[in-house]
Tab-separated table of C-alpha atoms in Angstrom:
chain	number	residue	atom	x	y	z
A	1	MET	CA	-58.200	-107.661	149.207
A	2	ASP	CA	-61.501	-109.566	149.524
A	3	GLN	CA	-62.116	-112.164	152.225
A	4	HIS	CA	-61.715	-115.104	149.835
A	5	THR	CA	-58.311	-113.911	148.600
A	6	LYS	CA	-57.211	-113.129	152.154
A	7	GLY	CA	-58.251	-116.604	153.280
A	8	ARG	CA	-56.385	-118.238	150.387
A	9	SER	CA	-53.272	-116.190	151.173
A	10	GLY	CA	-53.483	-117.200	154.835
A	11	ALA	CA	-53.774	-120.862	153.881
A	12	VAL	CA	-50.721	-120.663	151.597
A	13	TRP	CA	-48.652	-118.928	154.267
A	14	ALA	CA	-49.732	-121.489	156.859
A	15	LEU	CA	-48.724	-124.335	154.529
A	16	VAL	CA	-45.312	-122.771	153.807
A	17	ILE	CA	-44.480	-121.890	157.426
A	18	THR	CA	-45.625	-125.175	158.964
A	19	SER	CA	-44.048	-127.286	156.217
A	20	VAL	CA	-40.654	-125.596	156.560
A	21	ALA	CA	-40.789	-125.888	160.357
A	22	GLY	CA	-41.841	-129.520	160.093
A	23	PHE	CA	-39.033	-130.143	157.610
A	24	MET	CA	-36.440	-128.766	160.039
A	25	ALA	CA	-37.719	-130.795	162.983
A	26	ALA	CA	-37.974	-134.010	160.955
A	27	LEU	CA	-34.600	-133.430	159.298
A	28	ASP	CA	-32.856	-133.299	162.654
A	29	ASN	CA	-33.973	-136.833	163.399
A	30	LEU	CA	-31.505	-138.287	160.910
A	31	VAL	CA	-29.243	-135.462	159.742
A	32	VAL	CA	-26.756	-136.533	162.420
A	33	THR	CA	-26.413	-140.107	161.175
A	34	THR	CA	-24.160	-139.404	158.183
A	35	ALA	CA	-22.057	-137.076	160.346
A	36	LEU	CA	-21.505	-139.660	163.117
A	37	PRO	CA	-18.049	-140.781	161.915
A	38	SER	CA	-16.902	-137.132	161.765
A	39	ILE	CA	-18.434	-136.327	165.154
A	40	ARG	CA	-16.732	-139.369	166.670
A	41	GLU	CA	-13.380	-138.293	165.181
A	42	SER	CA	-13.829	-134.703	166.368
A	43	LEU	CA	-15.336	-135.158	169.827
A	44	GLY	CA	-14.615	-138.796	170.629
A	45	GLY	CA	-17.221	-140.968	172.271
A	46	GLU	CA	-18.112	-144.608	172.756
A	47	PRO	CA	-20.755	-146.358	170.596
A	48	GLU	CA	-23.352	-145.834	173.355
A	49	GLU	CA	-22.662	-142.089	173.335
A	50	LEU	CA	-23.045	-141.961	169.556
A	51	VAL	CA	-26.488	-143.530	169.958
A	52	TRP	CA	-27.410	-140.761	172.391
A	53	THR	CA	-26.462	-138.018	169.896
A	54	VAL	CA	-29.493	-139.286	167.960
A	55	ASN	CA	-31.726	-140.438	170.828
A	56	ALA	CA	-31.268	-137.388	173.064
A	57	TYR	CA	-33.219	-135.526	170.396
A	58	THR	CA	-35.776	-138.171	169.462
A	59	LEU	CA	-36.517	-139.102	173.070
A	60	THR	CA	-37.158	-135.587	174.393
A	61	PHE	CA	-39.054	-134.900	171.180
A	62	ALA	CA	-41.227	-137.960	171.773
A	63	VAL	CA	-42.007	-137.634	175.458
A	64	LEU	CA	-42.853	-133.905	175.378
A	65	LEU	CA	-44.841	-133.771	172.126
A	66	MET	CA	-48.252	-134.279	173.685
A	67	PHE	CA	-47.438	-131.857	176.493
A	68	GLY	CA	-46.382	-129.341	173.824
A	69	ALA	CA	-49.723	-129.769	172.078
A	70	SER	CA	-51.526	-129.147	175.384
A	71	LEU	CA	-49.486	-126.013	176.033
A	72	GLY	CA	-50.508	-124.707	172.624
A	73	ASP	CA	-54.160	-125.509	173.185
A	74	ARG	CA	-54.156	-123.653	176.499
A	75	PHE	CA	-51.866	-120.654	175.930
A	76	GLY	CA	-52.242	-120.157	172.178
A	77	ARG	CA	-51.004	-122.340	169.361
A	78	ARG	CA	-49.252	-119.591	167.418
A	79	ARG	CA	-47.590	-118.271	170.573
A	80	LEU	CA	-46.253	-121.672	171.628
A	81	PHE	CA	-45.254	-122.514	168.055
A	82	THR	CA	-43.007	-119.445	167.965
A	83	ILE	CA	-41.587	-120.247	171.425
A	84	GLY	CA	-40.774	-123.792	170.358
A	85	LEU	CA	-39.215	-122.508	167.134
A	86	ALA	CA	-37.046	-120.056	169.101
A	87	VAL	CA	-35.853	-122.781	171.514
A	88	PHE	CA	-35.092	-125.130	168.604
A	89	THR	CA	-33.141	-122.434	166.748
A	90	GLY	CA	-31.109	-121.421	169.812
A	91	ALA	CA	-30.306	-125.030	170.726
A	92	SER	CA	-29.167	-125.673	167.158
A	93	ALA	CA	-26.592	-122.881	167.483
A	94	ALA	CA	-25.484	-124.231	170.865
A	95	ALA	CA	-25.097	-127.755	169.429
A	96	ALA	CA	-22.879	-126.384	166.664
A	97	LEU	CA	-20.650	-124.792	169.315
A	98	SER	CA	-20.429	-127.925	171.513
A	99	PRO	CA	-16.848	-128.525	172.772
A	100	GLY	CA	-17.446	-132.186	173.685
A	101	ILE	CA	-19.733	-135.167	173.147
A	102	ASN	CA	-21.591	-134.661	176.458
A	103	GLU	CA	-22.376	-131.047	175.636
A	104	LEU	CA	-23.593	-132.077	172.191
A	105	ILE	CA	-25.916	-134.682	173.710
A	106	ALA	CA	-27.275	-132.080	176.154
A	107	PHE	CA	-28.003	-129.493	173.455
A	108	ARG	CA	-29.550	-132.177	171.252
A	109	ALA	CA	-31.963	-132.811	174.123
A	110	VAL	CA	-32.832	-129.087	174.261
A	111	GLN	CA	-33.386	-129.158	170.506
A	112	GLY	CA	-35.869	-131.954	171.126
A	113	VAL	CA	-37.708	-129.811	173.681
A	114	GLY	CA	-38.120	-127.012	171.139
A	115	ALA	CA	-39.238	-129.419	168.425
A	116	ALA	CA	-41.710	-131.049	170.821
A	117	ILE	CA	-43.430	-127.716	171.397
A	118	MET	CA	-43.299	-126.667	167.747
A	119	MET	CA	-44.043	-129.849	165.793
A	120	PRO	CA	-47.461	-130.969	167.130
A	121	LEU	CA	-48.860	-127.492	166.524
A	122	THR	CA	-47.888	-127.463	162.836
A	123	LEU	CA	-50.717	-129.762	161.750
A	124	THR	CA	-53.225	-128.048	164.027
A	125	LEU	CA	-52.348	-124.583	162.704
A	126	LEU	CA	-52.414	-125.866	159.122
A	127	THR	CA	-55.743	-127.648	159.526
A	128	ALA	CA	-57.326	-124.516	161.011
A	129	ALA	CA	-56.063	-122.290	158.175
A	130	VAL	CA	-56.987	-124.450	155.180
A	131	PRO	CA	-60.623	-124.849	153.988
A	132	ALA	CA	-62.032	-128.351	154.380
A	133	ALA	CA	-62.257	-128.867	150.618
A	134	ARG	CA	-58.507	-128.384	150.205
A	135	ARG	CA	-57.359	-129.840	153.496
A	136	GLY	CA	-56.527	-133.261	152.092
A	137	ALA	CA	-54.191	-131.791	149.468
A	138	ALA	CA	-52.519	-129.490	152.020
A	139	LEU	CA	-51.987	-132.312	154.514
A	140	GLY	CA	-50.651	-134.469	151.689
A	141	ILE	CA	-48.074	-131.804	150.799
A	142	PHE	CA	-47.129	-131.430	154.454
A	143	GLY	CA	-46.721	-135.187	154.824
A	144	ALA	CA	-44.614	-135.396	151.670
A	145	VAL	CA	-42.325	-132.585	152.865
A	146	THR	CA	-41.889	-134.288	156.235
A	147	GLY	CA	-41.136	-137.587	154.535
A	148	LEU	CA	-38.604	-135.914	152.270
A	149	ALA	CA	-36.879	-134.432	155.336
A	150	VAL	CA	-36.575	-137.839	156.972
A	151	ALA	CA	-35.281	-139.448	153.788
A	152	SER	CA	-32.877	-136.658	152.821
A	153	GLY	CA	-31.257	-136.352	156.242
A	154	PRO	CA	-28.255	-138.530	155.297
A	155	LEU	CA	-27.649	-136.601	152.038
A	156	ILE	CA	-27.878	-133.141	153.599
A	157	GLY	CA	-25.866	-134.196	156.639
A	158	GLY	CA	-23.211	-135.825	154.485
A	159	SER	CA	-22.815	-132.870	152.129
A	160	LEU	CA	-22.538	-130.306	154.934
A	161	THR	CA	-20.137	-132.501	156.915
A	162	GLU	CA	-17.764	-133.074	154.023
A	163	HIS	CA	-17.759	-129.661	152.357
A	164	LEU	CA	-18.031	-127.497	155.496
A	165	SER	CA	-17.977	-129.336	158.842
A	166	TRP	CA	-20.298	-131.439	160.968
A	167	GLN	CA	-21.244	-128.292	162.914
A	168	TRP	CA	-23.084	-126.996	159.829
A	169	ILE	CA	-25.767	-129.661	160.161
A	170	PHE	CA	-26.891	-127.528	163.118
A	171	TRP	CA	-25.945	-124.064	161.823
A	172	LEU	CA	-28.307	-124.720	158.881
A	173	ASN	CA	-31.312	-124.376	161.191
A	174	VAL	CA	-30.355	-120.957	162.512
A	175	PRO	CA	-31.072	-118.662	159.509
A	176	ILE	CA	-34.185	-120.659	158.619
A	177	GLY	CA	-35.490	-120.376	162.167
A	178	LEU	CA	-34.740	-116.651	162.327
A	179	LEU	CA	-36.654	-116.155	159.062
A	180	LEU	CA	-39.666	-118.183	160.194
A	181	LEU	CA	-40.068	-116.455	163.566
A	182	PRO	CA	-41.405	-113.092	162.258
A	183	LEU	CA	-43.389	-114.819	159.505
A	184	ALA	CA	-45.150	-117.019	162.059
A	185	ARG	CA	-45.997	-113.994	164.199
A	186	LEU	CA	-47.388	-112.013	161.262
A	187	ARG	CA	-48.972	-114.677	159.038
A	188	LEU	CA	-50.413	-117.341	161.353
A	189	ALA	CA	-53.744	-116.883	163.108
A	190	GLU	CA	-53.916	-117.452	166.861
A	191	SER	CA	-56.214	-120.164	168.182
A	192	HIS	CA	-56.974	-121.986	171.423
A	193	ALA	CA	-58.798	-125.135	172.459
A	194	PRO	CA	-61.678	-124.683	174.899
A	195	ASP	CA	-61.226	-126.029	178.436
A	196	SER	CA	-57.707	-127.328	177.749
A	197	ARG	CA	-55.788	-128.801	180.690
A	198	LEU	CA	-52.118	-129.563	181.262
A	199	ASP	CA	-51.357	-133.132	182.296
A	200	VAL	CA	-48.161	-132.889	184.339
A	201	PRO	CA	-48.485	-136.367	185.963
A	202	GLY	CA	-48.959	-137.978	182.552
A	203	THR	CA	-45.926	-136.151	181.158
A	204	LEU	CA	-43.743	-137.292	184.053
A	205	LEU	CA	-44.922	-140.899	183.742
A	206	VAL	CA	-44.320	-141.216	179.994
A	207	SER	CA	-41.015	-139.287	180.150
A	208	GLY	CA	-39.605	-141.459	182.920
A	209	GLY	CA	-40.923	-144.651	181.380
A	210	LEU	CA	-39.483	-144.125	177.916
A	211	PHE	CA	-36.175	-142.823	179.237
A	212	GLY	CA	-35.785	-145.896	181.445
A	213	ILE	CA	-36.488	-148.348	178.632
A	214	VAL	CA	-34.254	-146.619	176.075
A	215	TYR	CA	-31.450	-146.162	178.625
A	216	GLY	CA	-31.594	-149.846	179.510
A	217	LEU	CA	-31.538	-150.931	175.868
A	218	VAL	CA	-28.659	-148.631	174.907
A	219	ASN	CA	-26.459	-149.723	177.809
A	220	ALA	CA	-27.387	-153.412	177.842
A	221	ASN	CA	-24.378	-154.618	175.856
A	222	ALA	CA	-21.829	-152.450	177.640
A	223	ASP	CA	-23.086	-153.120	181.185
A	224	GLY	CA	-24.768	-156.503	180.674
A	225	TRP	CA	-28.467	-157.331	180.539
A	226	THR	CA	-28.422	-158.530	184.156
A	227	SER	CA	-26.540	-155.560	185.592
A	228	PRO	CA	-28.451	-153.719	188.361
A	229	THR	CA	-28.452	-150.456	186.372
A	230	VAL	CA	-29.909	-151.964	183.209
A	231	LEU	CA	-32.452	-154.144	185.014
A	232	THR	CA	-33.592	-151.247	187.194
A	233	ALA	CA	-33.969	-148.967	184.158
A	234	LEU	CA	-35.976	-151.534	182.171
A	235	ILE	CA	-38.231	-152.565	185.047
A	236	ALA	CA	-38.841	-149.012	186.262
A	237	GLY	CA	-39.433	-147.786	182.710
A	238	THR	CA	-41.967	-150.532	182.020
A	239	ALA	CA	-43.766	-149.836	185.307
A	240	LEU	CA	-43.959	-146.104	184.605
A	241	LEU	CA	-45.339	-146.714	181.107
A	242	GLY	CA	-47.928	-149.035	182.612
A	243	GLY	CA	-48.822	-146.220	184.998
A	244	PHE	CA	-49.121	-143.834	182.052
A	245	ILE	CA	-51.560	-146.169	180.264
A	246	HIS	CA	-53.629	-146.565	183.457
A	247	HIS	CA	-53.557	-142.779	183.892
A	248	GLY	CA	-54.840	-142.379	180.313
A	249	PHE	CA	-57.896	-144.467	181.165
A	250	ARG	CA	-58.626	-143.030	184.605
A	251	ALA	CA	-57.634	-139.352	184.611
A	252	LYS	CA	-60.228	-136.685	183.901
A	253	ASN	CA	-58.147	-134.811	181.306
A	254	PRO	CA	-55.185	-137.029	180.323
A	255	MET	CA	-52.660	-135.850	177.733
A	256	LEU	CA	-53.407	-139.002	175.740
A	257	PRO	CA	-56.935	-140.337	176.311
A	258	MET	CA	-56.648	-144.100	175.875
A	259	ARG	CA	-60.267	-144.198	174.662
A	260	LEU	CA	-59.016	-142.841	171.322
A	261	PHE	CA	-57.294	-146.168	170.677
A	262	LYS	CA	-60.675	-147.935	170.773
A	263	ASP	CA	-61.231	-146.487	167.297
A	264	ARG	CA	-59.724	-148.886	164.745
A	265	ALA	CA	-58.642	-146.084	162.408
A	266	PHE	CA	-56.768	-144.214	165.153
A	267	PHE	CA	-55.253	-147.392	166.584
A	268	GLY	CA	-54.226	-148.794	163.198
A	269	ILE	CA	-52.470	-145.712	161.790
A	270	ASN	CA	-50.690	-144.955	165.064
A	271	MET	CA	-49.402	-148.491	165.602
A	272	ALA	CA	-48.315	-148.582	161.971
A	273	SER	CA	-46.440	-145.279	162.441
A	274	LEU	CA	-44.661	-146.473	165.580
A	275	LEU	CA	-43.525	-149.729	163.971
A	276	MET	CA	-42.588	-148.060	160.679
A	277	PHE	CA	-40.270	-145.606	162.410
A	278	LEU	CA	-38.838	-148.288	164.678
A	279	GLY	CA	-37.733	-150.419	161.749
A	280	MET	CA	-36.743	-147.592	159.410
A	281	PHE	CA	-34.881	-145.288	161.809
A	282	GLY	CA	-32.840	-148.058	163.355
A	283	SER	CA	-31.890	-149.355	159.905
A	284	ILE	CA	-30.894	-145.954	158.507
A	285	PHE	CA	-28.810	-145.284	161.643
A	286	LEU	CA	-26.655	-148.287	160.716
A	287	LEU	CA	-26.857	-148.130	156.912
A	288	SER	CA	-25.619	-144.535	156.709
A	289	GLN	CA	-22.556	-145.542	158.729
A	290	TYR	CA	-22.126	-148.719	156.642
A	291	PHE	CA	-21.768	-146.688	153.464
A	292	GLN	CA	-18.851	-144.755	154.979
A	293	GLY	CA	-17.219	-147.133	157.440
A	294	VAL	CA	-17.432	-150.324	155.338
A	295	LEU	CA	-17.669	-149.268	151.692
A	296	GLY	CA	-15.347	-146.287	152.152
A	297	TYR	CA	-17.556	-143.553	150.689
A	298	SER	CA	-17.115	-139.954	151.794
A	299	PRO	CA	-20.094	-138.342	153.585
A	300	THR	CA	-21.254	-136.687	150.353
A	301	GLU	CA	-20.746	-139.856	148.308
A	302	ALA	CA	-22.770	-141.797	150.866
A	303	GLY	CA	-25.594	-139.263	150.666
A	304	LEU	CA	-25.557	-139.218	146.868
A	305	ARG	CA	-25.746	-142.990	146.672
A	306	MET	CA	-28.880	-142.858	148.796
A	307	LEU	CA	-30.582	-140.513	146.303
A	308	PRO	CA	-32.742	-143.291	144.794
A	309	TRP	CA	-34.185	-143.613	148.295
A	310	THR	CA	-34.274	-139.891	149.130
A	311	GLY	CA	-35.516	-138.768	145.707
A	312	MET	CA	-38.443	-141.158	145.422
A	313	PRO	CA	-40.770	-139.190	147.756
A	314	MET	CA	-40.537	-136.179	145.397
A	315	LEU	CA	-41.576	-138.337	142.442
A	316	VAL	CA	-44.098	-140.657	144.078
A	317	ALA	CA	-45.786	-138.490	146.736
A	318	PRO	CA	-48.036	-136.575	144.268
A	319	VAL	CA	-49.155	-139.868	142.727
A	320	ALA	CA	-49.700	-141.292	146.215
A	321	GLY	CA	-51.931	-138.337	147.073
A	322	ILE	CA	-54.071	-138.903	143.965
A	323	LEU	CA	-54.330	-142.636	144.726
A	324	ALA	CA	-55.318	-141.880	148.313
A	325	ASP	CA	-58.102	-139.562	147.112
A	326	ARG	CA	-59.448	-142.214	144.726
A	327	LEU	CA	-58.845	-145.434	146.654
A	328	GLY	CA	-58.678	-144.191	150.237
A	329	GLY	CA	-55.609	-143.852	152.443
A	330	ARG	CA	-55.644	-147.394	153.812
A	331	PRO	CA	-54.514	-149.358	150.720
A	332	VAL	CA	-51.869	-146.742	149.889
A	333	VAL	CA	-50.382	-146.828	153.398
A	334	VAL	CA	-50.454	-150.640	153.549
A	335	THR	CA	-48.740	-150.922	150.158
A	336	GLY	CA	-46.104	-148.366	151.154
A	337	LEU	CA	-45.257	-150.172	154.376
A	338	ALA	CA	-45.072	-153.535	152.613
A	339	LEU	CA	-42.666	-152.093	150.033
A	340	GLN	CA	-40.551	-150.496	152.760
A	341	ALA	CA	-40.275	-153.892	154.470
A	342	VAL	CA	-39.264	-155.527	151.182
A	343	GLY	CA	-36.683	-152.795	150.603
A	344	LEU	CA	-35.039	-153.367	153.985
A	345	ALA	CA	-35.026	-157.116	153.374
A	346	LEU	CA	-33.264	-156.522	150.051
A	347	PHE	CA	-30.704	-154.407	151.906
A	348	ALA	CA	-30.072	-157.197	154.411
A	349	MET	CA	-29.477	-159.673	151.582
A	350	ALA	CA	-27.115	-157.330	149.706
A	351	LEU	CA	-24.930	-156.180	152.617
A	352	ALA	CA	-21.337	-157.386	152.471
A	353	PRO	CA	-17.896	-155.879	153.164
A	354	ASP	CA	-17.284	-155.588	149.414
A	355	ALA	CA	-20.871	-155.106	148.162
A	356	SER	CA	-21.294	-153.229	144.910
A	357	TYR	CA	-23.586	-150.247	144.600
A	358	ALA	CA	-25.567	-152.001	141.845
A	359	SER	CA	-26.480	-154.791	144.276
A	360	GLN	CA	-28.022	-152.218	146.656
A	361	LEU	CA	-29.882	-150.184	144.055
A	362	PRO	CA	-33.096	-152.302	144.084
A	363	ALA	CA	-33.302	-151.927	147.875
A	364	LEU	CA	-32.884	-148.148	147.625
A	365	ILE	CA	-35.592	-147.744	144.968
A	366	VAL	CA	-38.146	-150.029	146.617
A	367	SER	CA	-37.570	-148.385	150.014
A	368	GLY	CA	-38.015	-144.919	148.533
A	369	VAL	CA	-41.305	-145.811	146.832
A	370	GLY	CA	-42.577	-147.432	150.021
A	371	MET	CA	-41.662	-144.439	152.164
A	372	ALA	CA	-43.436	-142.025	149.795
A	373	LEU	CA	-46.620	-144.103	149.696
A	374	TYR	CA	-46.711	-144.194	153.499
A	375	PHE	CA	-46.015	-140.523	154.209
A	376	ALA	CA	-48.401	-138.896	151.725
A	377	PRO	CA	-51.758	-140.058	153.217
A	378	ALA	CA	-50.670	-140.769	156.816
A	379	ALA	CA	-51.266	-137.271	158.217
A	380	SER	CA	-54.743	-137.066	156.701
A	381	LEU	CA	-55.661	-140.462	158.167
A	382	VAL	CA	-54.619	-139.315	161.631
A	383	MET	CA	-56.402	-135.962	161.587
A	384	SER	CA	-59.645	-137.357	160.158
A	385	SER	CA	-59.919	-140.123	162.779
A	386	VAL	CA	-60.838	-137.751	165.647
A	387	ARG	CA	-63.141	-134.823	166.423
A	388	PRO	CA	-61.925	-131.353	165.373
A	389	GLY	CA	-61.421	-130.411	169.034
A	390	GLU	CA	-59.121	-133.410	169.508
A	391	GLN	CA	-56.884	-132.807	166.502
A	392	GLY	CA	-54.168	-131.271	168.662
A	393	ILE	CA	-54.103	-134.407	170.798
A	394	ALA	CA	-54.153	-136.631	167.706
A	395	SER	CA	-51.305	-134.724	166.065
A	396	GLY	CA	-49.218	-134.870	169.224
A	397	ALA	CA	-49.964	-138.555	169.770
A	398	ASN	CA	-49.043	-139.593	166.238
A	399	ASN	CA	-45.843	-137.559	166.160
A	400	ALA	CA	-44.918	-138.808	169.629
A	401	LEU	CA	-45.424	-142.431	168.652
A	402	ARG	CA	-43.303	-141.911	165.529
A	403	GLU	CA	-40.495	-140.478	167.633
A	404	VAL	CA	-40.874	-143.213	170.238
A	405	GLY	CA	-40.536	-145.690	167.401
A	406	GLY	CA	-37.434	-143.902	166.122
A	407	ALA	CA	-35.771	-143.810	169.543
A	408	LEU	CA	-36.605	-147.454	170.216
A	409	GLY	CA	-35.469	-148.417	166.721
A	410	VAL	CA	-32.035	-146.845	167.136
A	411	ALA	CA	-31.702	-148.365	170.626
A	412	VAL	CA	-32.909	-151.858	169.691
A	413	LEU	CA	-31.075	-152.213	166.389
A	414	ALA	CA	-27.883	-150.674	167.833
A	415	THR	CA	-28.108	-153.257	170.619
A	416	VAL	CA	-28.466	-156.061	168.076
A	417	PHE	CA	-25.550	-154.591	166.118
A	418	SER	CA	-23.319	-154.419	169.200
A	419	SER	CA	-24.144	-157.980	170.214
A	420	GLN	CA	-23.269	-159.389	166.778
A	421	GLY	CA	-20.524	-157.069	165.543
A	422	GLY	CA	-18.826	-153.736	166.108
A	423	TYR	CA	-16.639	-150.952	164.703
A	424	ASP	CA	-13.404	-152.979	164.697
A	425	SER	CA	-13.422	-153.930	160.998
A	426	ALA	CA	-15.576	-153.949	157.856
A	427	GLU	CA	-16.440	-157.606	158.479
A	428	SER	CA	-17.393	-156.923	162.092
A	429	PHE	CA	-19.587	-153.942	161.141
A	430	THR	CA	-21.348	-155.974	158.455
A	431	ASP	CA	-21.850	-158.921	160.822
A	432	GLY	CA	-23.683	-156.608	163.220
A	433	THR	CA	-25.667	-154.688	160.598
A	434	VAL	CA	-27.170	-157.629	158.683
A	435	PRO	CA	-29.237	-159.150	161.551
A	436	ALA	CA	-30.240	-155.675	162.730
A	437	VAL	CA	-31.615	-154.707	159.300
A	438	TRP	CA	-33.463	-158.042	159.042
A	439	ILE	CA	-35.189	-157.184	162.312
A	440	GLY	CA	-35.975	-153.727	160.925
A	441	ALA	CA	-37.602	-155.315	157.874
A	442	GLY	CA	-39.689	-157.598	160.074
A	443	VAL	CA	-40.884	-154.717	162.228
A	444	VAL	CA	-41.976	-152.674	159.176
A	445	ALA	CA	-43.818	-155.748	157.880
A	446	LEU	CA	-45.715	-155.775	161.189
A	447	ALA	CA	-46.508	-152.099	160.560
A	448	ALA	CA	-48.197	-153.084	157.277
A	449	LEU	CA	-50.325	-155.614	159.157
A	450	ALA	CA	-51.250	-152.970	161.736
A	451	ALA	CA	-52.384	-150.621	158.951
A	452	LEU	CA	-54.842	-153.288	157.786
A	453	LEU	CA	-56.805	-152.559	160.971
A	454	ILE	CA	-57.850	-149.206	159.478
A	455	PRO	CA	-61.444	-149.684	158.214
A	456	ARG	CA	-62.119	-149.062	154.549
A	457	HIS	CA	-64.933	-146.787	155.678
A	458	ARG	CA	-64.399	-145.515	159.198
A	459	ARG	CA	-66.745	-143.301	161.170
A	460	ILE	CA	-65.619	-140.124	162.845
A	461	PRO	CA	-67.545	-137.914	165.274
A	462	VAL	CA	-69.203	-134.785	163.953
A	463	GLN	CA	-71.085	-133.723	167.076
A	464	ALA	CA	-69.879	-132.517	170.427
A	465	PRO	CA	-67.933	-134.950	172.625
A	466	ASP	CA	-71.027	-135.597	174.736
A	467	GLN	CA	-72.881	-136.905	171.660
A	468	PRO	CA	-70.576	-139.656	170.336
A	469	GLU	CA	-73.348	-141.592	168.645
A	470	ASP	CA	-73.806	-139.150	165.758
A	471	ARG	CA	-71.178	-140.264	163.269
A	472	VAL	CA	-70.704	-140.238	159.508
A	473	PRO	CA	-68.705	-142.615	157.291
A	474	VAL	CA	-65.476	-141.274	155.788
A	475	PRO	CA	-63.374	-143.187	153.241
A	476	ALA	CA	-60.065	-144.391	154.639
């Protein structure tokens, strides 16, 4: 086998392994949502505990992503990728065996730890394995697969829950993980980042800060906004996040150098990602339950009726990749976010205790097209906005901000839902969901505005970090 063929084979294997791993990690963000009614019936749990079955994963995923990227840079990206994959696979089996809601929440958190080590290294390993000329296409495929995982979570979770049991949403990961582990060891090339450093203080600051804020938001309705526990959590969380931002400016080797956000391309795509996931995740958390609890669909029926949303990425993502190559990523991402905001607004207008499926179909289609247009070029925009040596940091930062957005979205919109409605009746659930989804639509609209900050022609460094002036224009 000549070197060219060997290199092509390595690139294909890297794309397959990282895409499947990314699919699993992204799928577990929302696969639980359609199973929530069954989990509540099986294990019990208050509304706040149901929120934590989702947020225990997204929060640990978010706060440890950048630390996971640093571990890979220092100790070997392939090595840490396989460790993260093993932790994720083992925690998935433990979650399936959970005897109670508290145990499930705990193992969901461990799942998040494994995903946080594994996920940020997927893009770095893929970027290193694929030649520059084909990198855009490979990253586009990876982004489309990740987007499909996020969108198809309710369908897969619903089908497994109804036809097997809710435990199978976790058992599904086990054979896939066991298959990927030897493939990753044999087919991925090892790589390191020179002079990498672990930022333990930064990890502790961002972990404590985000946990405090999300904890305060989730428990605000049950305990009261002015209760000592909620106030302490919100104030302490905000202070710790402020300390994390200060640390990012002042520390010698911070996990997230705040100077990166001075670049409009990096700032724009990351703020757009955070807001997109905040609005979308929180809305899907409620909408997937609305289909079952209000309209009376079974888990599978609920997932099937979301197919116009979940299927659109498969149809639109290839077109989105071509458009991004011709027009640049910026207009494609902005259009996708605008359509996603319109789709959520259409949902909010159509929601009712006796709403017909036909009245929700336009919202499903528009949301699906918008999601596909966003996901296809987003990864490429992130990775091309920084130096090659900083791509691990960029990957970790973008994925972390997405997960932060998801955790905040579920917490914020669940809080709005609880303040305006509840699980008592179809009318009560709808009364809480409508204002929450309107807020989700508004937040995604802000994401579209943030994406406009990305320059049409941005400039990325091509020299060493000590020579930042030498830059070349790259289409957005």
